[in-house]
Each structure stands twice: as structure tokens, then as C-alpha cells.
């Protein structure tokens, strides 16, 4: 390589527009003649919709239309599809607007279209809906009880699916022979993703060409187009252009097809005017697919030498009232397959029941299944270490998969292709000064202060993934990624990627890759994403796949361009291709740098084709569709240090050390940012965040006054480092880093709090470890233990 | 609804608009004036994405009616850079990677501006405390704290030069 942008902490190319207020988020866009939509949402978790009277709303001057569920049915519009199927999966109809019955608080019952946003909201309040309330249930355990209110008639007992992975008999045998077992009953609480930009959609319909344009907050505009066109609207795919411009964070919540997108598209066609909808935050709480929400029983077995021999897991996973796009994959293939963690754990059996309840749908939220698995594994490893009286770091080390054991086939389907876990653990222990901490902790306890340290040695399977593999597991999608590299006559390089950036910095990181391959400056490269009208079909951004899969597509395409450029150069220099080398943006004859032709001159000649090889097509562009041969397996060890106040139960996160291995870093600034943000979300789950439903499904935490998002004061500065184990199977060697922080950190922080509380005899508390919950636990603890 | 006239100065330019009395200042700024750099992230005045400077004070522009801002002087994110040169606080966020998706960023920039006016040499703890009115979901705040320290150092260096 000539330059070496890859690996450098390059300032982001996209930042100036965000810093000057000139970004273009969906709500910033306005089209001539546009009208605004406001949604009428069910205030009840379960109710018959006996009638809807829109007359008062329609009487308000400036109100253009009121749309109800039957209108969509009459227009031939289908419900929202599910993109991942499991054996026996129940897939009840999921209409964009409820027809006859509402099944969660916030479900859309009608949509009002008016000349302005305020008027639309006024009118939404005037739509009279006659509800007949029905019994309802929110909690997964309650929903499975005999006689519980049923969410869907075609899903008896509220069971959405029953799924398992691993060898039950072998695992049972391991438990029968165990020297010691521990069990853990835990709730992994429901969360709300809370991208700071609320979802928004703006639809336009061209009656002449019958083409729709949808500007929407999407992490994967082609997936949106495919599902909206082929499955929901029933229109030719090329008649819908989906544009996802600057997007203010996603964290999973902007992967899915949402009803509001269908409604604005329908209304735009019907009214022949652009229709815009922007969520209020209260609507985000009630309508963005939520995350986590597991009720789990787990057991871990060890042999006489303290080596783990078996893990048995039984999980009830909340699905909410309907299945959104990838919901069934999250608590199954993204969860059960991670149960081996970093450990040589020969026997695992995990069974999961997906449960419907009268709540907002649950789908992927940053990490998606893998934080839930990691929390369980890392929590129960701590329990076992504590039970055996072993040091939690050394207990982990003893059970790590050795670096000479790769590729390592786990008992839960995944084959880890690479890994070296001890250096990350050692580095994290060194950074936190583990021995010193234990001394400080003992001294603090003598003073009545409660310090705690928690470890989380995580594995992640991301960079989804070989298409054939995910297809065999139920995905109704491929998981390759596309890239098109197009060189203009002036030498400007446009790179079109099916990946999508909503904060990840593709415009910089992908440009760094291309700049190195072609020996050009970053300014010569434009990364284009987020527009189905410009970009070849791609699967988008989620599951930490952008660098590993999208980046691999980019590098594959750009190498094709370079190969073609070499042919043109050979012709221009009257030399053989193999005698050329590429140095500093030009091809030159090896050993004679004065015989050279620059990339810019080649680009021009590729377009003029005046002096050109006879057997070569003009033009200079290439595309690649990169299908990975395996997942990538980032890993690392995170350590949290906390102090818990015995008087108030308040936890202060004092230090957070993260050592991650995501292979080589394309841009250390961006990687660090991803780690920091991920840690904050996991720490938020551990200490603060909780989407709370009343037992009847009324949603109690529908605003920022009720749902605690971490603020700057809640967090310390993070201490980060890396080990470097490249992925053996992609051209950049990179592994995903977008979710690692979240996957690791809830367990690290929770383990630290439990460690701090161990003098009270407390061995487990569910998240969030709020001051109230911790204070109550201390109050209820054995006084004798506290006096120790 | 009867409309009322509001006149205000935004980023040095005077605007007069007819608005409904209930119009929030942020909606006037975004939709009435077309200055879409100021964002709306919530409906409870919690997230701070809509923070602007009103008569020298950092204000969440969703908490103010447009009519309440009649006659006032406002600075939005669009008014921070001058002559194509980024303000040191913008520069700090760029240098320190203090933003990812960029949606909360304008609010943080405006809040930070005032933070540094009140306290030109803030400690990390003070920065974190003063940012309690602004949510960021991407950065974990780590680099935002550094960005503000960068700006503090740059501004104080500029002041030292000016004072020489």
C-alpha cells in the first residue's frame, strides 16, 4: 500500500455538515404541497374497536383525510411481513392500522392527514373511537398461565414459537455427574432503543409514472423497499425509491418496516400530495420495536477441578403483540448460539419459548440476543466462581478456549474461526490494576465503603453472515453486501455501498479503504449510501456487519477497478501488466519510475478510449457482491469498578476498562466511539433503563421523564485498548465493533455491583440496579452478613 | 387560530413571521425560518437537541413559545461558524470525534458554548454535570467531554494572545 489511511485516526469527512446544522435528516426535508399525518393510537392494551367516527376531525378546516384500517385492506395493502421464520412459528397478521381490535397501547387505530402538523394533532384528538376493552396481559410468565388473555386466536396459549439448540441428553448427563452446580433466575429487562432522532417518513407519489419516493429513517433502505413493494403494497419494486438520508442513530430500531411508512405511502397516492409523519418522542416509546425482555432460568455445572461441563438454559422471550421484521431471530439464533461464550463448555442445551403479550413488539436492539446471552453466561460464571471460592478472573481463564483450539466448534452451532482470549483478559486486569484493587476493596470494606469489580469476557458472532447459512436457519434474506466503485472521467471516485451509516462514519472509513487501494486522497472519494435510486441492492447495516461485510465488498470492487486500470496502464506504457507496479497513485514500470501513468490519466483514457486496448471495454467501474464465508468473532474483556452507597443504594460507576479485539482498526477514532457508545448503552441497562408495563399492559415509562437514559453525569471516561486477532476470512481482517460495548458492559457493571454487595450476602439482583432496588436488597439482607 | 406577529433576530438576521400563539419556538426556527440545524428529539424538554442561545442564555427552544421570543436575539448552530471558519467548539467536536449520528450535536454545541462562557476552565466533573440537560445516545459522552476541553483550551489560548 502506498498511503496508509487505514489505521489512522482520520477526522470524519461527514462531520462538517453535522457541525454546521446543514445535515439533512428526514424531518428537515419538505416537499411542495406536503400535508402532515398524525396517528390515533390505542390507549388500551387490548380492546375491540367497535366504531370509529371521524366526522368531528374531518369538520376541522384543513383536515384532508382520516384513514382507518379497513381503508388499507380495501386498497389491497397487506400486513407487515416477518423476515425470519422458525419451525412452527406463528405469524399472526400484522396490519399497519388495526382492524377490529387493538393489541397493545400505541397501536395505530386511525391516521389523520391535515395541512399542518399542529392541525393534524388537533384532529387526531377529535377522532372518536368506541373501544370495548378486553382482558390483557403484559408479562411473559403471566401470558403463559392457563386462562391468560389471548393475544391472537391463531397462537393458542400465547406461544409464538418453541425452539431449542444443543444436546439435551448430554447436558443432563453432565449435570448428573457434576461436582458442583449453580442456578440463576434472571430477568433481562425490556429496553427502548431511543435513537435521539425520532422516526420519520415522507412519501411522494408521481401519478404520471406511478412511482413512489419514500424518505424514511432506515438502516437498510433496500430491505424497506423490498418488503414495502413486494409484500405490503404489491407494486413493482422499481416503482418505489427509498431514500434514507442522514439518520440520527438507529441501534436496531430503524431496521424494521413500520406501519407509518405504509400509511404515508398510501395517503400520498390517495391524496396525490406528499405526506409527512414525524414521531413525537412519546410515539417512539409506544411504537419503535423494543429490546430484550427475557425471563430465564439457567444452571451451570462444573467437574471436580472447577472446569465447566454443562449449561442448561430455559428462556421465555417476549415478542410483544406482533412480530416485526427480524423478531424471531433475536432470542433464538442470535442468542442460543452464543451460550458457549469464551469457554470450553462441552455440553449446552438452551430452550426458548417466544411469547406474545399485549405490549409493543420486541425485536433487535443493539447487540440483539448477544447481550442477553453474554449477560447470562457472565453472570452465572461469576456465581460459580463465588460458589467455588475461586477468583472470578482466574476461573474464567481456567475455562477459556485455548488459543491452540481454534477453529473451535461449540455445541451450539457456531464454529469460532479464531480467538486468543487470555491477552485481552490480562491487559484488562493490568489496566485496572486488579491486585491493587482487591487490596483497596478490602480496606474500603473495613471503612464501611462498598467497592465492587465486575468482569465480562464476551464473544460476539457478527458480520452476518454466509447467506446460505442464515437461509438454512430461517432468514428470508441474504446477508451479503454490495459495492459499486465508479470512476468519473476526472478521476473522482464514487463508491456506492449497500451498507448504511446512521452515525458509524462510513463516509470516512470506507473512503480510507479506497484511498489506500488506489493511492489517492480522501477528497477524491465520495461514499454514497442510503438511496435505492443510486445504490445497487444491499442488505444494510445491523449486526456489526458494515466493516466486515460492507467494507469487504468495497475492497473487492475497488481491486477490480485497479486491475482494469492496470490493463489500461499497460497499454498506455506499452509494457506488460506483470511488469507494472502501483505506487503513489500511478502505475509505473518496475525499476523505471519515470515510465508511469497516473490514475487520473487512466480514468480519462478509460472514458475517451482513444488510445485503448482493443480487447477491453471502455469505462472504469466495477461492482462486487461479497458473501462472507463465516461470521466474524470479536471478543474481549471488560471490567467495571463501582462504589455502592449502603445508605442510599446508589451506584457510582468509578472506572470502566474495555479491551476489545476487533482485528485491525480501520479508524481508531471511530472504533473508540463505537466502544464508548456501546458501553454507555449496556451500563444504562445495568443501572438505569427499564421499559415498565403495568400487569395489564399499560405502558408506564413512555417519556424521558419516566425512562432513564444515561446522561454524562452517570458515566466515567472509559479506558480502552485492543488486542489484534484478524478475521482469517475477509480481505481486511476486520471484525465488527458496533455492538461489542453493549454486549459486554451490562454484565460487567452488574457483576461489579453484585461484587460490591457480596458482604451483605447478596448473590444476584436483576437489572436495572437502581438505587431503590439496591437499597431494598441491602435492607432485606441478613444483618449478620452486613456486620461481617 | 388567529395568528400573531413575531419579530426576532436569528444569527444576526431579522425575521418577522405570523404564527399561531401556540407555536413552539423550535417549530418557528425549523419550519418558519427553515433553519433545520436545530432538532427536536423529545416532547418533554429532556433531550436538549433543540438548544439555542436566546438573549445570551442557552434555552431549549421546545420550552418556549415563539411569541415569548418576540424581540429577542437568537443564535442557532447555523450561526456558530463565521466566514467559513468553524467556532472552536465545533472544531473541538470534530477533532475529538464528539459526534456520531450528529442529531444531538447542535444542542450540545449550543449548551457547551454557554457552559464555557460561565466556566472557561471546567473540570471533567463540571462538564458532565453541566451537560445534564442534553442526551446523546451514540458517544457515551466520553468524546463530548474531550471536545469541550479542547474548546476551552483553544478559547483560553486565543484570549491569552488577545490579552498580550
PDB file of N, CA and C in Angstrom, chain A residues 668-703:
ATOM      1  N   UNK A 668      -9.159   4.293  14.252  1.00  0.00           N
ATOM      2  CA  UNK A 668      -9.223   4.162  15.718  1.00  0.00           C
ATOM      3  C   UNK A 668     -10.194   5.141  16.389  1.00  0.00           C
ATOM      4  N   UNK A 669     -10.364   6.329  15.788  1.00  0.00           N
ATOM      5  CA  UNK A 669     -11.327   7.285  16.369  1.00  0.00           C
ATOM      6  C   UNK A 669     -12.735   6.697  16.340  1.00  0.00           C
ATOM      7  N   UNK A 670     -13.096   6.172  15.180  1.00  0.00           N
ATOM      8  CA  UNK A 670     -14.444   5.641  15.006  1.00  0.00           C
ATOM      9  C   UNK A 670     -14.642   4.402  15.876  1.00  0.00           C
ATOM     10  N   UNK A 671     -13.616   3.554  15.918  1.00  0.00           N
ATOM     11  CA  UNK A 671     -13.727   2.345  16.749  1.00  0.00           C
ATOM     12  C   UNK A 671     -13.935   2.736  18.209  1.00  0.00           C
ATOM     13  N   UNK A 672     -13.143   3.684  18.689  1.00  0.00           N
ATOM     14  CA  UNK A 672     -13.284   4.105  20.087  1.00  0.00           C
ATOM     15  C   UNK A 672     -14.680   4.654  20.334  1.00  0.00           C
ATOM     16  N   UNK A 673     -15.179   5.437  19.398  1.00  0.00           N
ATOM     17  CA  UNK A 673     -16.518   5.994  19.555  1.00  0.00           C
ATOM     18  C   UNK A 673     -17.582   4.914  19.649  1.00  0.00           C
ATOM     19  N   UNK A 674     -17.430   3.891  18.815  1.00  0.00           N
ATOM     20  CA  UNK A 674     -18.394   2.788  18.866  1.00  0.00           C
ATOM     21  C   UNK A 674     -18.317   2.074  20.215  1.00  0.00           C
ATOM     22  N   UNK A 675     -17.107   1.858  20.705  1.00  0.00           N
ATOM     23  CA  UNK A 675     -16.944   1.185  22.001  1.00  0.00           C
ATOM     24  C   UNK A 675     -17.577   2.032  23.110  1.00  0.00           C
ATOM     25  N   UNK A 676     -17.269   3.319  23.108  1.00  0.00           N
ATOM     26  CA  UNK A 676     -17.803   4.201  24.162  1.00  0.00           C
ATOM     27  C   UNK A 676     -19.331   4.169  24.184  1.00  0.00           C
ATOM     28  N   UNK A 677     -19.921   4.355  23.018  1.00  0.00           N
ATOM     29  CA  UNK A 677     -21.378   4.416  22.962  1.00  0.00           C
ATOM     30  C   UNK A 677     -22.018   3.098  23.348  1.00  0.00           C
ATOM     31  N   UNK A 678     -21.358   2.015  22.939  1.00  0.00           N
ATOM     32  CA  UNK A 678     -21.870   0.695  23.299  1.00  0.00           C
ATOM     33  C   UNK A 678     -21.829   0.472  24.800  1.00  0.00           C
ATOM     34  N   UNK A 679     -20.728   0.859  25.410  1.00  0.00           N
ATOM     35  CA  UNK A 679     -20.608   0.707  26.867  1.00  0.00           C
ATOM     36  C   UNK A 679     -21.722   1.496  27.557  1.00  0.00           C
ATOM     37  N   UNK A 680     -21.957   2.715  27.077  1.00  0.00           N
ATOM     38  CA  UNK A 680     -22.969   3.561  27.721  1.00  0.00           C
ATOM     39  C   UNK A 680     -24.338   2.893  27.677  1.00  0.00           C
ATOM     40  N   UNK A 681     -24.658   2.257  26.544  1.00  0.00           N
ATOM     41  CA  UNK A 681     -25.975   1.628  26.472  1.00  0.00           C
ATOM     42  C   UNK A 681     -26.075   0.403  27.376  1.00  0.00           C
ATOM     43  N   UNK A 682     -25.003  -0.381  27.451  1.00  0.00           N
ATOM     44  CA  UNK A 682     -25.026  -1.536  28.346  1.00  0.00           C
ATOM     45  C   UNK A 682     -25.028  -1.121  29.806  1.00  0.00           C
ATOM     46  N   UNK A 683     -24.245  -0.091  30.129  1.00  0.00           N
ATOM     47  CA  UNK A 683     -24.243   0.429  31.502  1.00  0.00           C
ATOM     48  C   UNK A 683     -25.611   1.010  31.820  1.00  0.00           C
ATOM     49  N   UNK A 684     -26.235   1.616  30.821  1.00  0.00           N
ATOM     50  CA  UNK A 684     -27.597   2.130  31.013  1.00  0.00           C
ATOM     51  C   UNK A 684     -28.552   1.017  31.370  1.00  0.00           C
ATOM     52  N   UNK A 685     -28.421  -0.118  30.685  1.00  0.00           N
ATOM     53  CA  UNK A 685     -29.286  -1.252  31.047  1.00  0.00           C
ATOM     54  C   UNK A 685     -28.985  -1.721  32.465  1.00  0.00           C
ATOM     55  N   UNK A 686     -27.709  -1.803  32.812  1.00  0.00           N
ATOM     56  CA  UNK A 686     -27.338  -2.336  34.129  1.00  0.00           C
ATOM     57  C   UNK A 686     -27.868  -1.460  35.260  1.00  0.00           C
ATOM     58  N   UNK A 687     -27.842  -0.149  35.064  1.00  0.00           N
ATOM     59  CA  UNK A 687     -28.090   0.739  36.200  1.00  0.00           C
ATOM     60  C   UNK A 687     -29.396   1.535  36.114  1.00  0.00           C
ATOM     61  N   UNK A 688     -29.893   1.804  34.921  1.00  0.00           N
ATOM     62  CA  UNK A 688     -30.930   2.829  34.798  1.00  0.00           C
ATOM     63  C   UNK A 688     -32.169   2.429  34.015  1.00  0.00           C
ATOM     64  N   UNK A 689     -31.990   1.834  32.867  1.00  0.00           N
ATOM     65  CA  UNK A 689     -33.074   1.774  31.882  1.00  0.00           C
ATOM     66  C   UNK A 689     -34.041   0.622  32.158  1.00  0.00           C
ATOM     67  N   UNK A 690     -35.305   0.905  31.972  1.00  0.00           N
ATOM     68  CA  UNK A 690     -36.307  -0.145  32.128  1.00  0.00           C
ATOM     69  C   UNK A 690     -37.622   0.313  31.509  1.00  0.00           C
ATOM     70  N   UNK A 691     -38.067  -0.412  30.512  1.00  0.00           N
ATOM     71  CA  UNK A 691     -39.391  -0.168  29.940  1.00  0.00           C
ATOM     72  C   UNK A 691     -40.394  -0.958  30.762  1.00  0.00           C
ATOM     73  N   UNK A 692     -41.212  -0.253  31.519  1.00  0.00           N
ATOM     74  CA  UNK A 692     -42.068  -0.901  32.512  1.00  0.00           C
ATOM     75  C   UNK A 692     -43.523  -0.906  32.038  1.00  0.00           C
ATOM     76  N   UNK A 693     -44.129  -2.072  32.093  1.00  0.00           N
ATOM     77  CA  UNK A 693     -45.559  -2.207  31.809  1.00  0.00           C
ATOM     78  C   UNK A 693     -46.303  -2.556  33.086  1.00  0.00           C
ATOM     79  N   UNK A 694     -47.465  -1.984  33.238  1.00  0.00           N
ATOM     80  CA  UNK A 694     -48.396  -2.455  34.272  1.00  0.00           C
ATOM     81  C   UNK A 694     -48.792  -3.880  33.881  1.00  0.00           C
ATOM     82  N   UNK A 695     -49.257  -4.665  34.833  1.00  0.00           N
ATOM     83  CA  UNK A 695     -49.543  -6.076  34.532  1.00  0.00           C
ATOM     84  C   UNK A 695     -50.585  -6.222  33.427  1.00  0.00           C
ATOM     85  N   UNK A 696     -51.419  -5.180  33.223  1.00  0.00           N
ATOM     86  CA  UNK A 696     -52.433  -5.258  32.168  1.00  0.00           C
ATOM     87  C   UNK A 696     -51.935  -4.687  30.836  1.00  0.00           C
ATOM     88  N   UNK A 697     -50.669  -4.318  30.775  1.00  0.00           N
ATOM     89  CA  UNK A 697     -50.145  -3.851  29.501  1.00  0.00           C
ATOM     90  C   UNK A 697     -50.129  -2.344  29.338  1.00  0.00           C
ATOM     91  N   UNK A 698     -50.591  -1.620  30.345  1.00  0.00           N
ATOM     92  CA  UNK A 698     -50.459  -0.163  30.258  1.00  0.00           C
ATOM     93  C   UNK A 698     -48.968   0.169  30.372  1.00  0.00           C
ATOM     94  N   UNK A 699     -48.497   1.051  29.510  1.00  0.00           N
ATOM     95  CA  UNK A 699     -47.063   1.346  29.458  1.00  0.00           C
ATOM     96  C   UNK A 699     -46.759   2.508  30.394  1.00  0.00           C
ATOM     97  N   UNK A 700     -45.873   2.276  31.349  1.00  0.00           N
ATOM     98  CA  UNK A 700     -45.657   3.256  32.416  1.00  0.00           C
ATOM     99  C   UNK A 700     -44.453   4.170  32.171  1.00  0.00           C
ATOM    100  N   UNK A 701     -43.631   3.825  31.213  1.00  0.00           N
ATOM    101  CA  UNK A 701     -42.394   4.607  31.038  1.00  0.00           C
ATOM    102  C   UNK A 701     -42.324   5.160  29.616  1.00  0.00           C
ATOM    103  N   UNK A 702     -43.302   5.957  29.266  1.00  0.00           N
ATOM    104  CA  UNK A 702     -43.437   6.426  27.892  1.00  0.00           C
ATOM    105  C   UNK A 702     -42.832   7.787  27.620  1.00  0.00           C
ATOM    106  N   UNK A 703     -41.941   8.243  28.463  1.00  0.00           N
ATOM    107  CA  UNK A 703     -41.281   9.522  28.184  1.00  0.00           C
ATOM    108  C   UNK A 703     -39.922   9.531  28.862  1.00  0.00           C
TER     109      UNK A 703
END
